[in-house]
mmCIF file of C-alpha atoms in Angstrom:
data_model
loop_
_atom_site.group_PDB
_atom_site.id
_atom_site.type_symbol
_atom_site.label_atom_id
_atom_site.label_comp_id
_atom_site.label_asym_id
_atom_site.label_seq_id
_atom_site.Cartn_x
_atom_site.Cartn_y
_atom_site.Cartn_z
ATOM 1 C CA UNK O 24 13.843 8.917 -1.367
ATOM 2 C CA UNK O 25 14.477 6.966 1.920
ATOM 3 C CA UNK O 26 12.153 3.937 0.898
ATOM 4 C CA UNK O 27 10.779 2.866 -2.137
ATOM 5 C CA UNK O 28 7.666 0.601 -2.279
ATOM 6 C CA UNK O 29 6.895 -1.752 -5.019
ATOM 7 C CA UNK O 30 3.260 -2.897 -5.354
ATOM 8 C CA UNK O 31 2.630 -3.728 -9.036
ATOM 9 C CA UNK O 32 3.386 -7.359 -8.809
ATOM 10 C CA UNK O 33 4.539 -9.283 -5.293
ATOM 11 C CA UNK O 34 5.303 -6.317 -2.875
ATOM 12 C CA UNK O 35 8.450 -5.111 -1.965
ATOM 13 C CA UNK O 36 9.429 -2.635 -0.012
ATOM 14 C CA UNK O 37 13.623 -1.417 -0.351
ATOM 15 C CA UNK O 38 15.529 1.362 1.135
ATOM 16 C CA UNK O 39 17.181 4.115 -0.390
ATOM 17 C CA UNK O 40 20.094 1.570 -2.014
ATOM 18 C CA UNK O 41 17.830 -0.405 -3.457
ATOM 19 C CA UNK O 42 18.082 -3.117 -0.634
ATOM 20 C CA UNK O 43 14.960 -5.015 0.082
ATOM 21 C CA UNK O 44 13.548 -4.440 3.664
ATOM 22 C CA UNK O 45 12.027 -7.331 5.896
ATOM 23 C CA UNK O 46 8.769 -6.030 6.913
ATOM 24 C CA UNK O 47 5.842 -7.946 7.922
ATOM 25 C CA UNK O 48 3.721 -9.374 5.491
ATOM 26 C CA UNK O 49 -0.043 -9.350 5.750
ATOM 27 C CA UNK O 50 -2.127 -6.506 7.170
ATOM 28 C CA UNK O 51 0.793 -3.867 8.169
ATOM 29 C CA UNK O 52 1.996 -4.061 4.406
ATOM 30 C CA UNK O 53 -1.296 -4.235 3.041
ATOM 31 C CA UNK O 54 -2.022 -0.941 5.247
ATOM 32 C CA UNK O 55 0.825 0.416 4.307
ATOM 33 C CA UNK O 56 0.421 -0.270 0.575
ATOM 34 C CA UNK O 57 -2.961 0.896 0.525
ATOM 35 C CA UNK O 58 -2.070 4.254 1.967
ATOM 36 C CA UNK O 59 0.584 4.664 -0.538
ATOM 37 C CA UNK O 60 -1.900 3.543 -3.311
ATOM 38 C CA UNK O 61 -4.507 6.063 -2.444
ATOM 39 C CA UNK O 62 -2.268 9.003 -1.664
ATOM 40 C CA UNK O 63 -4.469 10.959 0.648
ATOM 41 C CA UNK O 64 -5.111 10.769 4.355
ATOM 42 C CA UNK O 65 -7.461 8.195 5.391
ATOM 43 C CA UNK O 66 -9.334 7.773 8.917
ATOM 44 C CA UNK O 67 -8.446 5.202 11.536
ATOM 45 C CA UNK O 68 -12.195 4.118 11.472
ATOM 46 C CA UNK O 69 -12.026 3.442 7.438
ATOM 47 C CA UNK O 70 -8.693 1.455 7.778
ATOM 48 C CA UNK O 71 -10.481 -0.310 10.709
ATOM 49 C CA UNK O 72 -13.494 -1.391 8.674
ATOM 50 C CA UNK O 73 -10.969 -2.238 5.686
ATOM 51 C CA UNK O 74 -8.785 -4.381 7.733
ATOM 52 C CA UNK O 75 -10.811 -5.602 10.718
ATOM 53 C CA UNK O 76 -14.270 -5.994 9.967
ATOM 54 C CA UNK O 77 -16.397 -7.501 11.996
ATOM 55 C CA UNK O 78 -14.206 -6.899 15.222
ATOM 56 C CA UNK O 79 -15.557 -4.922 18.266
ATOM 57 C CA UNK O 80 -14.828 -1.301 18.161
ATOM 58 C CA UNK O 81 -12.533 -1.313 20.990
ATOM 59 C CA UNK O 82 -10.454 -3.964 19.176
ATOM 60 C CA UNK O 83 -10.216 -2.821 15.662
ATOM 61 C CA UNK O 84 -8.675 0.745 17.360
ATOM 62 C CA UNK O 85 -6.253 -1.337 18.905
ATOM 63 C CA UNK O 86 -5.112 -3.107 15.978
ATOM 64 C CA UNK O 87 -5.159 0.283 14.356
ATOM 65 C CA UNK O 88 -3.077 1.768 16.456
ATOM 66 C CA UNK O 89 -0.904 -1.422 16.519
ATOM 67 C CA UNK O 90 -0.180 -1.703 12.946
ATOM 68 C CA UNK O 91 0.420 2.249 12.555
ATOM 69 C CA UNK O 92 2.661 1.892 15.394
ATOM 70 C CA UNK O 93 4.636 -0.915 13.692
ATOM 71 C CA UNK O 94 4.932 0.841 10.319
ATOM 72 C CA UNK O 95 6.487 3.887 11.841
ATOM 73 C CA UNK O 96 8.745 1.636 14.457
ATOM 74 C CA UNK O 97 9.956 -0.399 11.359
ATOM 75 C CA UNK O 98 10.406 2.660 9.003
ATOM 76 C CA UNK O 99 10.503 5.757 11.174
ATOM 77 C CA UNK O 100 8.524 8.020 12.549
ATOM 78 C CA UNK O 101 8.404 10.599 9.358
ATOM 79 C CA UNK O 102 7.163 7.719 6.799
ATOM 80 C CA UNK O 103 3.440 8.531 8.289
ATOM 81 C CA UNK O 104 1.778 12.104 8.430
ATOM 82 C CA UNK O 105 -1.009 12.771 11.105
ATOM 83 C CA UNK O 106 -2.804 10.799 13.540
ATOM 84 C CA UNK O 107 -6.181 10.299 12.356
ATOM 85 C CA UNK O 108 -6.346 10.668 9.633
ATOM 86 C CA UNK O 109 -3.152 8.865 8.609
ATOM 87 C CA UNK O 110 -1.379 9.459 5.195
ATOM 88 C CA UNK O 111 2.042 8.052 3.600
ATOM 89 C CA UNK O 112 4.659 11.198 3.366
ATOM 90 C CA UNK O 113 5.450 11.428 -0.084
ATOM 91 C CA UNK O 114 9.002 12.692 0.962
ATOM 92 C CA UNK O 115 9.905 9.540 2.669
ATOM 93 C CA UNK O 116 8.331 7.039 0.435
ATOM 94 C CA UNK O 117 7.999 6.386 -3.426
ATOM 95 C CA UNK O 118 5.695 3.954 -4.959
ATOM 96 C CA UNK O 119 5.946 2.011 -8.323
ATOM 97 C CA UNK O 120 2.320 2.458 -8.898
ATOM 98 C CA UNK O 121 2.121 6.292 -8.502
ATOM 99 C CA UNK O 122 5.307 6.262 -11.078
ATOM 100 C CA UNK O 123 3.829 4.205 -13.423
ATOM 101 C CA UNK O 124 0.469 6.288 -13.443
ATOM 102 C CA UNK O 125 2.642 9.497 -13.757
ATOM 103 C CA UNK O 126 4.287 7.928 -16.934
ATOM 104 C CA UNK O 127 0.785 7.096 -18.451
ATOM 105 C CA UNK O 128 -0.162 10.351 -18.341
ATOM 106 C CA UNK O 129 2.966 11.911 -19.563
ATOM 107 C CA UNK O 130 3.259 9.292 -22.359
ATOM 108 C CA UNK O 131 5.945 7.719 -21.363
ATOM 109 C CA UNK O 132 4.952 4.341 -22.533
ATOM 110 C CA UNK O 133 8.642 2.902 -22.856
ATOM 111 C CA UNK O 134 8.849 3.941 -18.627
ATOM 112 C CA UNK O 135 5.934 2.573 -17.495
ATOM 113 C CA UNK O 136 6.273 -1.024 -19.174
ATOM 114 C CA UNK O 137 9.506 -0.848 -17.719
ATOM 115 C CA UNK O 138 7.703 -0.643 -13.992
ATOM 116 C CA UNK O 139 4.678 -3.065 -14.472
ATOM 117 C CA UNK O 140 6.121 -5.966 -12.703
ATOM 118 C CA UNK O 141 2.600 -7.920 -12.363
ATOM 119 C CA UNK O 142 -0.946 -7.225 -10.669
ATOM 120 C CA UNK O 143 -1.272 -5.072 -8.103
ATOM 121 C CA UNK O 144 -0.248 -6.973 -5.053
ATOM 122 C CA UNK O 145 -0.033 -10.059 -6.494
ATOM 123 C CA UNK O 146 -0.158 -13.368 -4.284
ATOM 124 C CA UNK O 147 -1.463 -10.752 -1.453
ATOM 125 C CA UNK O 148 -4.634 -11.687 0.270
ATOM 126 C CA UNK O 149 -6.309 -11.340 3.489
ATOM 127 C CA UNK O 150 -8.840 -13.632 4.974
ATOM 128 C CA UNK O 151 -11.938 -12.360 6.055
ATOM 129 C CA UNK O 152 -11.259 -8.692 4.697
ATOM 130 C CA UNK O 153 -14.093 -8.170 2.019
ATOM 131 C CA UNK O 154 -13.635 -4.400 1.594
ATOM 132 C CA UNK O 155 -10.110 -4.364 1.250
ATOM 133 C CA UNK O 156 -10.501 -7.488 -1.502
ATOM 134 C CA UNK O 157 -13.368 -5.233 -3.076
ATOM 135 C CA UNK O 158 -10.990 -2.301 -3.267
ATOM 136 C CA UNK O 159 -7.830 -4.710 -4.588
ATOM 137 C CA UNK O 160 -10.194 -6.111 -7.678
ATOM 138 C CA UNK O 161 -11.274 -2.655 -8.340
ATOM 139 C CA UNK O 162 -7.830 -1.292 -8.587
ATOM 140 C CA UNK O 163 -6.300 -4.222 -10.098
ATOM 141 C CA UNK O 164 -8.921 -4.257 -13.190
ATOM 142 C CA UNK O 165 -8.467 -0.582 -13.723
ATOM 143 C CA UNK O 166 -4.465 -0.987 -13.827
ATOM 144 C CA UNK O 167 -5.002 -4.194 -16.160
ATOM 145 C CA UNK O 168 -6.780 -2.136 -18.186
ATOM 146 C CA UNK O 169 -4.046 1.063 -18.213
ATOM 147 C CA UNK O 170 -1.450 -1.547 -18.822
ATOM 148 C CA UNK O 171 -2.692 -3.376 -21.815
ATOM 149 C CA UNK O 172 -3.859 0.004 -23.729
ATOM 150 C CA UNK O 173 -0.500 1.075 -23.381
#
């Protein structure tokens, strides 16, 4: 895998050799993390509502376009599939959360525990993004329950 996104605990992005990559914090990282965790195609309108609520439609579309452009420019075009909807390429990016969930499902408790570095996207917040906040709290609650059950 060319890149690995660690979202359990403080978010980190690593290259294929394990070195941490400088990547813009804030909404670009949040958007990449959302797409990786959801692991499904997401429409630009939904992304706009999550990350740029209350902006005009024109400004929201521009902001989404800029964030997607920044992700592709930084990590390469192959990191994202599609244009609208857009999804993370499972071949270009692995995610510790998906590995954690797979380990739990497979009964590999020790491996799941080794992946846990803390709550989902800890110390990450976006001001004025209630949809994002709701999504993050919901995901955190489910993951915390999963972790404390093993």
